[in-house]
Short mmCIF file of C-alpha atoms and ligand atoms in Angstrom, two decimals:
data_model
loop_
_atom_site.label_atom_id
_atom_site.label_comp_id
_atom_site.label_asym_id
_atom_site.label_seq_id
_atom_site.Cartn_x
_atom_site.Cartn_y
_atom_site.Cartn_z
CA MET A 6 -22.41 -8.01 12.44
CA GLN A 7 -24.38 -10.72 10.68
CA ILE A 8 -24.19 -10.97 6.92
CA HIS A 9 -26.33 -13.52 5.21
CA ILE A 10 -24.78 -15.02 2.10
CA SER A 11 -26.76 -17.27 -0.15
CA ARG A 12 -24.53 -19.73 -1.96
CA GLU A 13 -27.03 -20.92 -4.54
CA ASP A 14 -24.66 -19.76 -7.25
CA GLU A 15 -23.89 -22.34 -9.91
CA TYR A 16 -26.13 -23.14 -12.91
CA LEU A 17 -28.94 -20.63 -12.51
CA TYR A 18 -26.73 -17.61 -11.82
CA GLN A 19 -24.04 -18.75 -14.21
CA GLY A 20 -26.59 -18.84 -17.02
CA LYS A 21 -27.80 -15.38 -16.08
CA ARG A 22 -24.24 -14.06 -16.08
CA LYS A 23 -23.63 -15.50 -19.54
CA ARG A 24 -26.63 -13.59 -20.85
CA LEU A 25 -25.47 -10.43 -19.11
CA VAL A 26 -22.06 -10.73 -20.76
CA GLU A 27 -23.76 -11.11 -24.15
CA GLN A 28 -25.68 -7.90 -23.49
CA LEU A 29 -22.51 -6.08 -22.48
CA LYS A 30 -20.85 -7.18 -25.73
CA GLU A 31 -23.85 -5.91 -27.70
CA LYS A 32 -23.54 -2.58 -25.90
CA GLY A 33 -19.92 -2.25 -26.99
CA ILE A 34 -17.70 -3.81 -24.33
CA THR A 35 -14.86 -5.54 -26.16
CA SER A 36 -12.25 -6.34 -23.52
CA GLN A 37 -12.27 -10.11 -23.07
CA ALA A 38 -10.56 -9.73 -19.68
CA VAL A 39 -13.40 -7.50 -18.45
CA LEU A 40 -16.10 -9.81 -19.85
CA ASN A 41 -14.47 -12.89 -18.31
CA THR A 42 -14.33 -11.15 -14.96
CA ILE A 43 -18.01 -10.23 -15.02
CA LEU A 44 -18.81 -13.79 -16.03
CA LYS A 45 -17.00 -15.03 -12.95
CA ILE A 46 -18.14 -12.75 -10.10
CA PRO A 47 -21.38 -13.67 -8.25
CA ARG A 48 -22.97 -10.21 -8.48
CA HIS A 49 -26.16 -11.40 -6.74
CA LEU A 50 -24.24 -11.67 -3.46
CA PHE A 51 -23.46 -7.96 -3.40
CA PHE A 52 -26.92 -6.50 -2.93
CA ASP A 53 -28.51 -5.38 0.27
CA GLN A 54 -30.14 -8.72 0.84
CA SER A 55 -32.57 -7.37 3.41
CA THR A 56 -34.29 -5.04 0.93
CA GLU A 57 -33.56 -6.58 -2.45
CA ARG A 58 -34.09 -10.25 -1.67
CA PRO A 59 -37.42 -10.83 -3.45
CA ALA A 60 -36.15 -9.11 -6.57
CA LEU A 61 -32.77 -10.77 -6.47
CA LEU A 62 -33.29 -13.51 -9.01
CA ASP A 63 -34.85 -11.22 -11.56
CA HIS A 64 -32.57 -8.27 -11.22
CA ALA A 65 -29.09 -9.34 -10.13
CA TYR A 66 -27.98 -9.91 -13.70
CA SER A 67 -30.08 -7.40 -15.53
CA ASP A 68 -28.26 -4.24 -16.51
CA LYS A 69 -29.62 -2.20 -13.62
CA ALA A 70 -28.39 -0.21 -10.66
CA LEU A 71 -29.66 -1.67 -7.37
CA LYS A 72 -29.75 -0.79 -3.69
CA ILE A 73 -26.80 -1.80 -1.55
CA GLY A 74 -27.93 -0.14 1.69
CA ALA A 75 -27.24 3.27 3.27
CA GLY A 76 -29.11 4.94 0.40
CA GLN A 77 -26.46 3.89 -2.12
CA THR A 78 -26.56 1.82 -5.28
CA ILE A 79 -24.31 -0.69 -7.01
CA SER A 80 -23.46 0.64 -10.49
CA HIS A 81 -25.02 -0.86 -13.64
CA PRO A 82 -22.94 -3.76 -14.96
CA PHE A 83 -22.40 -1.77 -18.16
CA THR A 84 -21.02 1.15 -16.16
CA VAL A 85 -18.67 -1.14 -14.23
CA ALA A 86 -17.55 -2.81 -17.46
CA PHE A 87 -17.10 0.52 -19.25
CA GLN A 88 -15.06 2.13 -16.48
CA THR A 89 -12.94 -0.98 -16.02
CA GLU A 90 -12.27 -1.23 -19.76
CA LYS A 91 -11.15 2.41 -19.81
CA LEU A 92 -8.74 1.76 -16.93
CA ASN A 93 -6.92 -0.74 -19.15
CA ILE A 94 -5.82 -2.84 -16.18
CA THR A 95 -2.69 -4.92 -16.39
CA LYS A 96 -1.74 -7.40 -13.70
CA GLY A 97 -0.05 -5.75 -10.76
CA ASP A 98 -1.44 -2.25 -11.45
CA LYS A 99 -1.85 -0.23 -8.30
CA VAL A 100 -5.41 1.07 -8.44
CA LEU A 101 -7.26 3.55 -6.23
CA GLU A 102 -11.04 3.31 -6.18
CA ILE A 103 -13.19 6.12 -4.79
CA GLY A 104 -16.52 4.81 -3.48
CA THR A 105 -16.16 1.20 -2.32
CA GLY A 106 -19.91 0.80 -1.89
CA CYS A 107 -20.77 -2.89 -1.82
CA GLY A 108 -17.35 -3.87 -3.18
CA TYR A 109 -18.44 -5.21 -6.57
CA GLN A 110 -16.12 -2.94 -8.55
CA THR A 111 -13.38 -3.71 -6.01
CA ALA A 112 -13.86 -7.43 -6.69
CA VAL A 113 -13.69 -6.82 -10.45
CA LEU A 114 -10.36 -5.03 -10.04
CA LEU A 115 -8.97 -7.73 -7.74
CA GLU A 116 -10.08 -10.43 -10.13
CA MET A 117 -8.17 -8.66 -12.92
CA GLY A 118 -4.98 -8.81 -10.91
CA ALA A 119 -4.83 -5.23 -9.63
CA LYS A 120 -3.53 -4.22 -6.25
CA VAL A 121 -6.56 -2.35 -4.95
CA PHE A 122 -6.96 0.53 -2.51
CA SER A 123 -10.55 1.65 -2.05
CA ILE A 124 -12.06 4.52 -0.06
CA GLU A 125 -15.64 4.73 1.25
CA ARG A 126 -17.06 7.72 3.15
CA GLN A 127 -20.11 5.98 4.65
CA ARG A 128 -19.33 4.13 7.84
CA GLU A 129 -22.16 1.60 7.52
CA LEU A 130 -21.15 0.52 4.02
CA PHE A 131 -17.48 0.54 4.87
CA ASP A 132 -18.02 -1.74 7.90
CA LYS A 133 -20.23 -4.11 5.93
CA THR A 134 -18.01 -4.41 2.86
CA LYS A 135 -14.85 -4.83 4.91
CA ILE A 136 -16.34 -8.02 6.36
CA PHE A 137 -18.19 -9.13 3.25
CA LEU A 138 -15.43 -9.11 0.60
CA PRO A 139 -13.05 -11.51 2.41
CA LEU A 140 -16.05 -13.70 3.30
CA ILE A 141 -16.71 -14.41 -0.37
CA GLY A 142 -13.04 -14.86 -1.12
CA TYR A 143 -11.92 -11.37 -2.14
CA LYS A 144 -9.06 -10.75 0.20
CA GLY A 145 -6.19 -8.38 -0.22
CA ALA A 146 -7.89 -5.08 -1.05
CA LYS A 147 -6.87 -2.25 1.25
CA LEU A 148 -10.20 -0.71 2.31
CA ILE A 149 -10.14 2.70 3.89
CA TYR A 150 -12.82 4.74 5.62
CA GLY A 151 -12.24 8.29 4.43
CA ASP A 152 -12.95 11.09 1.97
CA GLY A 153 -12.07 10.22 -1.60
CA TYR A 154 -11.59 13.88 -2.60
CA LYS A 155 -8.26 13.72 -0.81
CA GLY A 156 -7.15 10.42 -2.35
CA LEU A 157 -4.64 8.40 -0.36
CA PRO A 158 -1.36 10.34 -0.26
CA GLN A 159 0.22 7.75 2.06
CA PHE A 160 -0.09 5.05 -0.62
CA ALA A 161 0.41 7.21 -3.76
CA PRO A 162 1.29 7.14 -6.57
CA PHE A 163 -1.29 5.00 -8.33
CA ASP A 164 -1.21 3.60 -11.86
CA LYS A 165 -4.95 4.02 -12.22
CA ILE A 166 -7.72 5.81 -10.31
CA ILE A 167 -11.43 5.09 -10.70
CA VAL A 168 -14.14 7.32 -9.22
CA THR A 169 -17.49 5.55 -8.85
CA ALA A 170 -19.56 8.55 -7.69
CA ALA A 171 -20.48 11.69 -9.66
CA ALA A 172 -17.83 14.35 -9.10
CA PRO A 173 -18.64 18.05 -9.59
CA TYR A 174 -15.02 18.68 -10.68
CA ILE A 175 -11.73 16.79 -11.01
CA PRO A 176 -10.12 16.66 -7.57
CA GLN A 177 -6.56 18.02 -7.83
CA ASP A 178 -5.33 15.52 -5.23
CA LEU A 179 -6.33 12.62 -7.47
CA LEU A 180 -4.40 14.04 -10.43
CA SER A 181 -1.30 14.54 -8.33
CA GLN A 182 -1.49 11.00 -6.95
CA LEU A 183 -1.30 9.44 -10.44
CA VAL A 184 1.98 8.19 -11.94
CA ILE A 185 3.07 9.75 -15.24
CA GLY A 186 1.18 7.73 -17.84
CA GLY A 187 -1.49 6.97 -15.26
CA ILE A 188 -5.23 6.97 -16.02
CA LEU A 189 -8.12 8.55 -14.09
CA VAL A 190 -11.67 7.47 -14.99
CA ILE A 191 -14.24 9.82 -13.48
CA PRO A 192 -17.89 10.72 -14.11
CA LEU A 193 -18.24 14.51 -14.08
CA GLY A 194 -21.35 16.59 -13.56
CA GLU A 195 -23.89 17.66 -10.98
CA GLY A 196 -27.13 17.02 -12.84
CA GLU A 197 -29.19 13.85 -13.25
CA GLU A 198 -26.59 12.49 -15.66
CA GLN A 199 -22.86 12.77 -15.81
CA VAL A 200 -20.28 12.50 -18.55
CA MET A 201 -17.61 9.83 -18.25
CA ASN A 202 -14.15 11.33 -18.53
CA VAL A 203 -10.87 9.54 -19.06
CA ILE A 204 -7.80 11.55 -18.15
CA ILE A 205 -4.26 10.47 -18.96
CA LYS A 206 -1.38 12.09 -17.11
CA LYS A 207 1.28 12.94 -19.69
CA SER A 208 3.66 14.77 -17.35
CA GLY A 209 3.53 16.50 -13.99
CA THR A 210 1.57 19.33 -15.59
CA GLU A 211 0.08 17.92 -18.80
CA PHE A 212 -3.13 15.92 -19.02
CA VAL A 213 -5.16 14.63 -21.92
CA LYS A 214 -8.89 14.48 -21.32
CA GLN A 215 -11.43 12.53 -23.34
CA ALA A 216 -15.18 12.60 -22.74
CA PHE A 217 -17.42 9.59 -23.33
CA GLY A 218 -21.14 8.94 -22.99
CA LYS A 219 -23.63 9.79 -20.27
CA PHE A 220 -24.00 7.75 -17.08
CA LYS A 221 -25.88 8.02 -13.80
CA PHE A 222 -24.11 7.96 -10.45
CA VAL A 223 -24.87 8.93 -6.88
CA PRO A 224 -23.07 12.16 -5.96
CA MET A 225 -19.51 12.26 -4.68
CA LEU A 226 -19.93 13.97 -1.32
CA GLN A 227 -17.40 15.88 0.77
CA ASN A 228 -16.05 14.53 4.06
CA LYS A 229 -16.82 11.36 5.95
CA GLU A 230 -20.25 10.42 7.28
N1 SAH B 308 -18.05 1.02 -6.65
C1 SAH B 308 -19.28 0.88 -5.93
C2 SAH B 308 -20.27 1.97 -6.33
C3 SAH B 308 -21.09 2.40 -5.18
S1 SAH B 308 -21.99 3.90 -5.37
C4 SAH B 308 -19.86 -0.53 -6.09
O1 SAH B 308 -19.34 -1.31 -6.90
O2 SAH B 308 -20.78 -0.87 -5.37
C5 SAH B 308 -20.81 5.14 -4.95
C6 SAH B 308 -20.21 5.09 -3.56
O3 SAH B 308 -19.37 6.23 -3.42
C7 SAH B 308 -21.21 5.15 -2.41
O4 SAH B 308 -21.03 4.05 -1.57
C8 SAH B 308 -20.88 6.46 -1.69
O5 SAH B 308 -21.06 6.42 -0.29
C9 SAH B 308 -19.41 6.64 -2.06
N2 SAH B 308 -18.88 8.00 -1.99
C10 SAH B 308 -19.51 9.17 -2.30
N3 SAH B 308 -18.68 10.22 -2.09
C11 SAH B 308 -17.50 9.71 -1.63
C12 SAH B 308 -16.26 10.27 -1.20
N4 SAH B 308 -16.05 11.60 -1.21
N5 SAH B 308 -15.29 9.44 -0.78
C13 SAH B 308 -15.47 8.09 -0.75
N6 SAH B 308 -16.63 7.50 -1.12
C14 SAH B 308 -17.63 8.29 -1.55
#
């Protein structure tokens, strides 16, 4: 497989990232660790460069969702920042991500020092991202082709779980694969918009759920493709 990577980062893109981080702050992101991470990662490399190339310069660092191939989108930077902030990552956290997509969120988690396991159900995206992430220096994530509804029992428990597709309900398997004190961040709903939910596991049977604002995600689908 051939993946074209433009390395025209520096200056131009760095300036754009600085402005993006300012926007994220204005929209309410306060975690300096999250902001520093977004400032560092070359988001423009993550798009489907065959379809998005002409728009790349203008859109890579605007707060927009963009195509990453296979009919999927990379989440808005604000969404990535918001979910990551809610995960409250500390170095060494074992994190499960559902919906690897282009790997941008995976890179954010790696950059923050997490040990990342990420599941993608679309073969095309899985194959592409598995090659792409190490190519741009993000090694060490365990990427799995599979169905996120089931989680990853063989690697459980996880300190944190992040779902990056719209789930119609909270998958029981994900709750059971969290440590006590663990956090699940998941957008819930089947309509155009979903509500971000943060669930903290208090004991084997007790959970505290908090709902936040509305977001837009592609649907979390059953089974592999
Ligand atoms: N975190 C990604 C977001 C991609 S969009 C990024 O930073 O780019 C959501 C992704 O979830 C899509 O790639 C979609 O194929 C995937 N997805 C949807 N349902 C899934 C499931 N049941 N298991 C694993 N991945 C799923």
